[in-house]
Each structure stands twice: as structure tokens, then as C-alpha cells.
């Protein structure tokens, strides 16, 4: 049985009504982690397995050192803090990946 364009459109509309995704804030937070593999493209700092105190400490140290006086300067300090956190994340990921390769090669 072949459906008309109108029938197919109505069926698609009904199906889409069931595909709304997570509704609660908790559900959305869990959903954001679904495809997390290494966190190198993550926009959320810190990731669930990272220490939020480390982020606060690094932010405070950079702000205390550079004492930004304008919104632009504050933005640059924030970007630098985020870049250093990402660099740390990259080094950890690289170490784990290299260890996995060595373990696989040894077997």
C-alpha cells in the first residue's frame, strides 16, 4: 500500500511528537554526555570526571596574576584559562592513548 504525501506527512508529524528528547535539566545534562569520548571538543568545563576546584584555582591564579581591568582583558584571561585546561586534557588523553597502544602491541 502506497501512502499519499499528505498521509506520510501526518505520520511523520505524529512520530515527531514522540521524539522530543530529554525534558528535565538532569535528562539534558545526561544526554550531553552520551557521545563523550575524550572531551577535547567539550564546551563544558569541567567535565564530570574533572575536579571543579582545579578550574576555580586556575581561574583565580590567572586573574590574580594578570589583574584584568577591562571586559576584553577579562575575556582574554578566561580564554587562556580554558586553553590551559584543554591542553592538560589533551596531554592526559595522549598519555592514555599511547599507553593503550603499547599494551595492545605487547599482546
MMTF fields as JSON, N, C-alpha, C and O atoms, coordinates in Angstrom:
{
  "mmtfVersion": "1.0.0",
  "mmtfProducer": "UNKNOWN",
  "numBonds": 427,
  "numAtoms": 428,
  "numGroups": 107,
  "numChains": 1,
  "numModels": 1,
  "chainsPerModel": [1],
  "groupsPerChain": [107],
  "chainIdList": ["A"],
  "bondAtomList": [4, 2, 8, 6, 12, 10, 16, 14, 20, 18, 24, 22, 28, 26, 32, 30, 36, 34, 40, 38, 44, 42, 48, 46, 52, 50, 56, 54, 60, 58, 64, 62, 68, 66, 72, 70, 76, 74, 80, 78, 84, 82, 88, 86, 92, 90, 96, 94, 100, 98, 104, 102, 108, 106, 112, 110, 116, 114, 120, 118, 124, 122, 128, 126, 132, 130, 136, 134, 140, 138, 144, 142, 148, 146, 152, 150, 156, 154, 160, 158, 164, 162, 168, 166, 172, 170, 176, 174, 180, 178, 184, 182, 188, 186, 192, 190, 196, 194, 200, 198, 204, 202, 208, 206, 212, 210, 216, 214, 220, 218, 224, 222, 228, 226, 232, 230, 236, 234, 240, 238, 244, 242, 248, 246, 252, 250, 256, 254, 260, 258, 264, 262, 268, 266, 272, 270, 276, 274, 280, 278, 284, 282, 288, 286, 292, 290, 296, 294, 300, 298, 304, 302, 308, 306, 312, 310, 316, 314, 320, 318, 324, 322, 328, 326, 332, 330, 336, 334, 340, 338, 344, 342, 348, 346, 352, 350, 356, 354, 360, 358, 364, 362, 368, 366, 372, 370, 376, 374, 380, 378, 384, 382, 388, 386, 392, 390, 396, 394, 400, 398, 404, 402, 408, 406, 412, 410, 416, 414, 420, 418, 424, 422],
  "bondOrderList": [1, 1, 1, 1, 1, 1, 1, 1, 1, 1, 1, 1, 1, 1, 1, 1, 1, 1, 1, 1, 1, 1, 1, 1, 1, 1, 1, 1, 1, 1, 1, 1, 1, 1, 1, 1, 1, 1, 1, 1, 1, 1, 1, 1, 1, 1, 1, 1, 1, 1, 1, 1, 1, 1, 1, 1, 1, 1, 1, 1, 1, 1, 1, 1, 1, 1, 1, 1, 1, 1, 1, 1, 1, 1, 1, 1, 1, 1, 1, 1, 1, 1, 1, 1, 1, 1, 1, 1, 1, 1, 1, 1, 1, 1, 1, 1, 1, 1, 1, 1, 1, 1, 1, 1, 1, 1],
  "groupList": [{"groupName": "UNK", "atomNameList": ["N", "CA", "C", "O"], "elementList": ["N", "C", "C", "O"], "formalChargeList": [0, 0, 0, 0], "bondAtomList": [1, 0, 2, 1, 3, 2], "bondOrderList": [1, 1, 2], "singleLetterCode": "X", "chemCompType": "L-PEPTIDE LINKING"}],
  "groupTypeList": [0, 0, 0, 0, 0, 0, 0, 0, 0, 0, 0, 0, 0, 0, 0, 0, 0, 0, 0, 0, 0, 0, 0, 0, 0, 0, 0, 0, 0, 0, 0, 0, 0, 0, 0, 0, 0, 0, 0, 0, 0, 0, 0, 0, 0, 0, 0, 0, 0, 0, 0, 0, 0, 0, 0, 0, 0, 0, 0, 0, 0, 0, 0, 0, 0, 0, 0, 0, 0, 0, 0, 0, 0, 0, 0, 0, 0, 0, 0, 0, 0, 0, 0, 0, 0, 0, 0, 0, 0, 0, 0, 0, 0, 0, 0, 0, 0, 0, 0, 0, 0, 0, 0, 0, 0, 0, 0],
  "groupIdList": [1, 2, 3, 4, 5, 6, 7, 8, 9, 10, 11, 12, 13, 14, 15, 16, 17, 18, 19, 20, 21, 22, 23, 24, 25, 26, 27, 28, 29, 30, 31, 32, 33, 34, 35, 36, 37, 38, 39, 40, 41, 42, 43, 44, 45, 46, 47, 48, 49, 50, 51, 52, 53, 54, 55, 56, 57, 58, 59, 60, 61, 62, 63, 64, 65, 66, 67, 68, 69, 70, 71, 72, 73, 74, 75, 76, 77, 78, 79, 80, 81, 82, 83, 84, 85, 86, 87, 88, 89, 90, 91, 92, 93, 94, 95, 96, 97, 98, 99, 100, 101, 102, 103, 104, 105, 106, 107],
  "secStructList": [7, 7, 7, 7, 2, 2, 2, 2, 2, 2, 2, 2, 2, 2, 2, 2, 2, 2, 7, 7, 7, 7, 7, 1, 2, 2, 2, 2, 2, 2, 2, 2, 6, 6, 6, 7, 1, 1, 7, 6, 6, 7, 7, 1, 1, 1, 7, 6, 6, 1, 7, 2, 2, 2, 2, 2, 2, 2, 2, 2, 2, 2, 2, 2, 2, 2, 7, 7, 7, 1, 2, 2, 2, 2, 2, 2, 2, 2, 2, 2, 2, 2, 2, 2, 2, 2, 2, 2, 2, 2, 2, 2, 2, 2, 2, 2, 2, 2, 2, 2, 2, 2, 2, 2, 2, 2, 7],
  "xCoordList": [0.844, 0.0, 0.89, 1.746, 0.687, 1.456, 0.695, -0.509, 1.42, 0.803, 0.913, 1.86, -0.075, -0.018, 0.948, 1.326, 1.333, 2.228, 1.608, 2.3, 0.323, -0.365, -0.386, -0.184, -0.628, -0.656, 0.739, 0.876, 1.747, 3.125, 3.498, 4.13, 3.115, 3.392, 2.725, 3.334, 1.488, 0.764, 1.415, 1.534, 1.829, 2.512, 3.833, 4.167, 4.571, 5.828, 5.578, 6.342, 4.516, 4.163, 3.879, 4.343, 3.116, 2.78, 4.036, 4.195, 4.915, 6.163, 7.047, 7.658, 7.115, 7.947, 7.456, 8.251, 6.148, 5.598, 6.12, 6.155, 6.524, 7.068, 8.572, 9.133, 9.226, 10.685, 11.081, 11.692, 10.744, 11.02, 12.357, 12.815, 12.996, 14.27, 14.046, 12.909, 15.139, 15.021, 14.296, 14.446, 13.515, 12.709, 13.277, 13.256, 13.784, 14.296, 15.733, 16.423, 16.182, 17.567, 18.532, 19.575, 18.187, 19.027, 19.13, 20.21, 18.001, 17.991, 18.83, 19.536, 18.755, 19.559, 21.043, 21.867, 21.387, 22.789, 23.331, 24.452, 22.545, 22.969, 23.097, 24.022, 22.188, 22.194, 23.441, 23.98, 23.898, 25.102, 26.32, 27.264, 26.312, 27.457, 27.415, 28.363, 26.347, 26.176, 27.339, 27.789, 27.826, 28.871, 30.255, 31.192, 30.389, 31.67, 32.686, 32.486, 33.765, 34.83, 36.095, 36.657, 36.544, 37.791, 37.64, 38.519, 36.575, 36.343, 37.124, 37.114, 37.795, 38.619, 37.803, 38.317, 36.544, 35.679, 34.587, 33.686, 34.668, 33.629, 33.611, 34.66, 32.424, 32.273, 32.054, 32.161, 31.748, 31.505, 32.828, 33.551, 33.141, 34.341, 33.899, 33.232, 34.215, 34.937, 34.004, 32.785, 34.602, 33.853, 33.505, 34.101, 32.553, 32.12, 33.241, 33.175, 34.262, 35.348, 36.48, 37.468, 36.358, 37.399, 37.02, 35.841, 38.022, 37.827, 37.468, 38.278, 36.249, 35.863, 36.755, 36.92, 37.318, 38.203, 39.457, 39.992, 39.93, 41.087, 40.796, 41.656, 39.59, 39.19, 39.136, 39.642, 38.523, 38.438, 39.816, 40.077, 40.7, 42.045, 42.809, 43.433, 42.763, 43.494, 42.938, 43.701, 41.626, 40.999, 41.459, 41.803, 41.461, 41.889, 43.355, 43.708, 44.217, 45.643, 45.889, 46.68, 45.23, 45.403, 44.867, 45.494, 43.713, 43.156, 44.021, 44.217, 44.537, 45.403, 46.712, 47.26, 47.196, 48.459, 48.283, 49.054, 47.277, 47.126, 46.246, 46.316, 45.436, 44.566, 43.864, 44.099, 43.017, 42.355, 41.507, 40.76, 41.637, 40.953, 39.78, 39.047, 39.595, 38.507, 37.807, 38.355, 36.594, 35.91, 36.721, 36.723, 37.399, 38.205, 39.367, 39.66, 40.024, 41.138, 40.638, 41.306, 39.474, 38.901, 38.578, 38.8, 38.053, 37.749, 39.021, 39.018, 40.103, 41.357, 41.9, 42.399, 41.806, 42.245, 41.399, 41.932, 40.075, 39.194, 39.561, 39.577, 39.856, 40.244, 41.553, 41.707, 42.492, 43.771, 43.582, 44.189, 42.757, 42.478, 41.886, 42.319, 40.9, 40.266, 41.28, 41.26, 42.155, 43.17, 44.123, 44.507, 44.508, 45.424, 44.725, 45.347, 43.439, 42.692, 42.559, 42.676, 42.317, 42.216, 43.567, 43.62, 44.645, 45.98, 46.239, 46.767, 45.873, 46.018, 45.213, 45.689, 43.989, 43.108, 43.735, 43.674, 44.333, 44.977, 46.149, 46.303, 46.978, 48.128, 47.676, 48.271, 46.63, 46.115, 45.581, 45.86, 44.812, 44.255, 45.372, 45.311, 46.385, 47.507, 48.228, 48.57, 48.461, 49.133, 48.34, 48.905, 47.029, 46.177, 46.175, 46.287, 46.049, 46.032, 47.354, 47.361, 48.462, 49.772, 49.936, 50.452, 49.501, 49.558, 48.733, 49.159, 47.553, 46.705, 47.397, 47.324, 48.064, 48.757, 49.905, 50.126, 50.624, 51.741, 51.227, 51.803, 50.134, 49.561, 49.055, 49.228, 48.431, 47.936, 49.089, 49.014, 50.145, 51.293, 52.001, 52.514, 52.033, 52.698, 51.975, 52.597, 50.653, 49.866, 50.065, 49.493],
  "yCoordList": [-1.181, 0.0, 1.245, 1.404, 2.1, 3.325, 4.464, 4.629, 5.241, 6.364, 7.625, 7.809, 8.477, 9.782, 10.674, 10.385, 11.75, 12.706, 13.245, 13.391, 13.541, 14.07, 13.046, 13.405, 11.774, 10.716, 10.535, 10.41, 10.522, 10.369, 11.555, 11.363, 12.773, 13.972, 13.882, 14.234, 13.418, 13.294, 12.241, 12.447, 11.133, 10.089, 10.635, 10.397, 11.356, 11.966, 12.942, 12.977, 13.734, 14.685, 13.951, 14.363, 12.863, 12.082, 11.457, 11.454, 10.934, 10.347, 11.405, 11.154, 12.572, 13.643, 14.094, 14.524, 13.999, 14.391, 13.49, 13.905, 12.271, 11.337, 11.503, 10.99, 12.198, 12.339, 13.721, 14.492, 14.036, 15.377, 15.475, 16.58, 14.347, 14.376, 14.585, 14.603, 14.744, 14.902, 16.197, 17.22, 16.129, 17.281, 17.964, 19.191, 17.179, 17.759, 18.234, 17.804, 19.126, 19.596, 18.434, 18.364, 17.513, 16.356, 15.476, 14.995, 15.275, 14.475, 15.106, 14.406, 16.413, 17.112, 16.996, 16.797, 17.12, 17.01, 15.618, 15.487, 14.58, 13.21, 13.016, 12.35, 13.584, 13.442, 14.077, 13.562, 15.196, 15.852, 14.941, 15.083, 14.013, 13.133, 11.875, 11.091, 11.663, 10.416, 10.111, 8.966, 11.078, 10.824, 11.237, 11.334, 11.48, 11.923, 10.791, 9.724, 11.035, 10.037, 10.569, 9.918, 11.727, 12.269, 13.673, 14.122, 14.367, 15.696, 16.807, 17.938, 16.517, 17.538, 18.609, 19.693, 18.326, 19.326, 19.795, 20.535, 19.369, 19.699, 21.2, 21.838, 21.747, 23.156, 23.344, 24.457, 22.263, 22.328, 22.134, 21.171, 23.044, 22.927, 23.041, 24.021, 22.128, 20.888, 19.772, 19.865, 18.716, 17.511, 16.787, 17.065, 15.867, 15.193, 14.527, 14.489, 14.004, 13.328, 14.27, 13.822, 15.553, 16.527, 17.298, 17.44, 17.785, 18.482, 19.95, 20.703, 20.366, 21.773, 22.731, 23.891, 22.246, 23.104, 23.467, 24.563, 22.572, 22.843, 24.005, 24.856, 24.039, 25.127, 26.444, 27.465, 26.416, 27.639, 28.152, 29.354, 27.233, 27.618, 28.235, 29.286, 27.595, 28.12, 29.482, 30.385, 29.629, 30.913, 32.002, 33.108, 31.674, 32.657, 33.03, 34.207, 32.031, 32.317, 33.217, 34.156, 32.946, 33.771, 35.183, 36.163, 35.281, 36.613, 37.398, 38.6, 36.736, 37.413, 37.874, 38.914, 37.102, 37.459, 38.605, 39.565, 38.503, 39.486, 40.681, 41.72, 40.548, 41.646, 42.354, 43.541, 41.654, 42.276, 43.473, 43.412, 44.564, 45.813, 46.136, 47.093, 45.37, 45.649, 44.338, 43.258, 44.44, 43.218, 42.443, 41.212, 43.155, 42.485, 41.736, 40.597, 42.382, 41.724, 40.518, 39.485, 40.639, 39.521, 38.353, 37.187, 38.698, 37.671, 36.924, 35.697, 37.664, 37.025, 36.121, 35.032, 36.564, 35.72, 34.455, 33.36, 34.596, 33.423, 32.45, 31.237, 32.988, 32.139, 31.417, 30.247, 32.106, 31.479, 30.365, 29.301, 30.603, 29.573, 28.35, 27.223, 28.578, 27.459, 26.738, 25.51, 27.476, 26.858, 25.984, 24.903, 26.445, 25.631, 24.375, 23.318, 24.486, 23.303, 22.305, 21.098, 22.802, 21.927, 21.263, 20.083, 22.014, 21.456, 20.316, 19.275, 20.502, 19.431, 18.209, 17.077, 18.45, 17.366, 16.619, 15.391, 17.355, 16.752, 15.876, 14.76, 16.376, 15.599, 14.305, 13.248, 14.389, 13.183, 12.199, 11.003, 12.693, 11.826, 11.161, 9.967, 11.937, 11.401, 10.31, 9.268, 10.537, 9.537, 8.237, 7.149, 8.358, 7.168, 6.439, 5.214, 7.184, 6.577, 5.866, 4.762, 6.489, 5.886, 4.624, 3.614, 4.682, 3.502, 2.36, 1.205, 2.679, 1.654, 1.022, -0.191, 1.846, 1.321, 0.399, -0.646, 0.792, -0.022, -1.344, -2.399, -1.285, -2.506, -3.437, -4.653, -2.868, -3.663, -4.296, -5.462, -3.531, -4.041, -5.142, -6.088, -5.028, -6.034, -7.366, -8.426, -7.308, -8.542, -9.143, -10.191],
  "zCoordList": [0.0, 0.0, 0.0, 0.87, -0.954, -1.064, -0.382, -0.578, 0.417, 1.123, 0.275, -0.491, 0.437, -0.237, 0.529, 1.664, -0.113, 0.531, 1.808, 2.816, 1.782, 2.966, 4.093, 5.253, 3.774, 4.789, 5.411, 6.628, 4.568, 5.051, 5.951, 6.99, 5.564, 6.354, 7.714, 8.724, 7.76, 9.032, 9.932, 11.14, 9.358, 10.133, 10.686, 11.847, 9.865, 10.329, 11.469, 12.434, 11.369, 12.429, 13.736, 14.799, 13.651, 14.839, 15.455, 16.676, 14.618, 15.12, 15.771, 16.81, 15.171, 15.718, 17.083, 17.919, 17.316, 18.612, 19.73, 20.888, 19.403, 20.39, 20.568, 21.536, 19.668, 19.688, 20.178, 19.438, 21.406, 21.915, 22.624, 22.913, 22.912, 23.629, 25.114, 25.585, 25.848, 27.296, 27.661, 26.993, 28.726, 29.137, 30.375, 30.471, 31.324, 32.566, 32.385, 31.461, 33.276, 33.232, 33.447, 32.796, 34.365, 34.631, 33.382, 33.038, 32.712, 31.49, 30.389, 29.663, 30.264, 29.258, 29.588, 28.695, 30.877, 31.29, 30.974, 30.483, 31.251, 30.942, 29.44, 28.975, 28.691, 27.238, 26.617, 25.638, 27.189, 26.682, 26.787, 26.01, 27.732, 27.945, 27.085, 27.108, 26.332, 25.581, 24.643, 24.588, 23.921, 22.934, 23.43, 22.637, 24.725, 25.268, 25.198, 25.779, 24.488, 24.396, 25.047, 25.928, 24.632, 25.154, 25.729, 26.465, 25.423, 25.97, 25.302, 25.786, 24.211, 23.582, 22.876, 22.602, 22.578, 21.955, 22.908, 22.512, 24.145, 25.118, 25.397, 25.489, 25.526, 25.865, 27.351, 27.866, 28.035, 29.469, 30.201, 29.943, 31.108, 31.933, 33.368, 33.7, 34.227, 33.979, 33.547, 33.691, 33.014, 32.682, 33.981, 35.022, 33.93, 35.157, 35.951, 37.179, 35.285, 35.993, 36.4, 36.982, 36.109, 36.447, 37.705, 38.03, 38.399, 39.664, 39.424, 38.884, 39.823, 39.63, 40.425, 40.046, 41.511, 42.315, 41.529, 41.696, 40.682, 39.837, 38.888, 38.663, 38.334, 37.436, 38.207, 37.741, 39.384, 40.204, 40.597, 40.543, 40.994, 41.398, 40.234, 40.385, 39.09, 37.933, 37.516, 37.174, 37.541, 37.2, 38.158, 37.742, 39.444, 40.444, 40.253, 40.325, 40.009, 39.827, 38.62, 38.702, 37.519, 36.317, 36.541, 36.138, 37.181, 37.451, 38.428, 38.25, 39.452, 40.421, 39.778, 40.143, 38.834, 38.184, 37.179, 37.191, 36.319, 35.244, 35.613, 34.957, 36.634, 37.095, 35.93, 35.708, 35.19, 34.032, 34.453, 35.43, 33.696, 34.046, 33.12, 33.37, 32.077, 31.14, 30.796, 31.014, 30.259, 29.83, 28.785, 28.788, 27.907, 26.88, 27.526, 27.162, 28.487, 29.177, 29.966, 30.006, 30.59, 31.339, 30.397, 30.725, 29.229, 28.234, 27.827, 27.726, 27.596, 27.198, 28.302, 28.021, 29.546, 30.662, 30.716, 30.897, 30.56, 30.564, 29.449, 29.656, 28.262, 27.134, 27.417, 27.068, 28.047, 28.39, 29.414, 29.294, 30.404, 31.402, 30.716, 30.956, 29.867, 29.159, 28.276, 28.192, 27.623, 26.75, 27.56, 27.112, 28.754, 29.563, 30.078, 30.186, 30.396, 30.84, 29.697, 29.906, 28.498, 27.329, 27.044, 26.696, 27.191, 26.987, 27.963, 27.574, 29.219, 30.211, 29.794, 29.884, 29.337, 28.904, 27.715, 27.653, 26.78, 25.614, 26.043, 25.547, 26.963, 27.431, 28.117, 27.905, 28.937, 29.593, 28.57, 28.654, 27.597, 26.559, 25.759, 25.468, 25.409, 24.641, 25.43, 24.87, 26.711, 27.547, 27.611, 27.501, 27.787, 27.853, 26.503, 26.458, 25.421, 24.094, 23.81, 23.265, 24.175, 23.965, 24.815, 24.337, 26.058, 26.937, 26.363, 26.395, 25.835, 25.221, 24.008, 23.809, 23.207, 22.033, 22.451, 21.84, 23.484, 23.963, 24.513, 24.247, 25.287, 25.852, 24.755, 24.84, 23.726, 22.607, 21.825, 21.437, 21.597, 20.856, 21.632, 21.035, 22.952, 23.787, 23.726, 23.807, 23.583, 23.485, 22.131, 21.83]
}
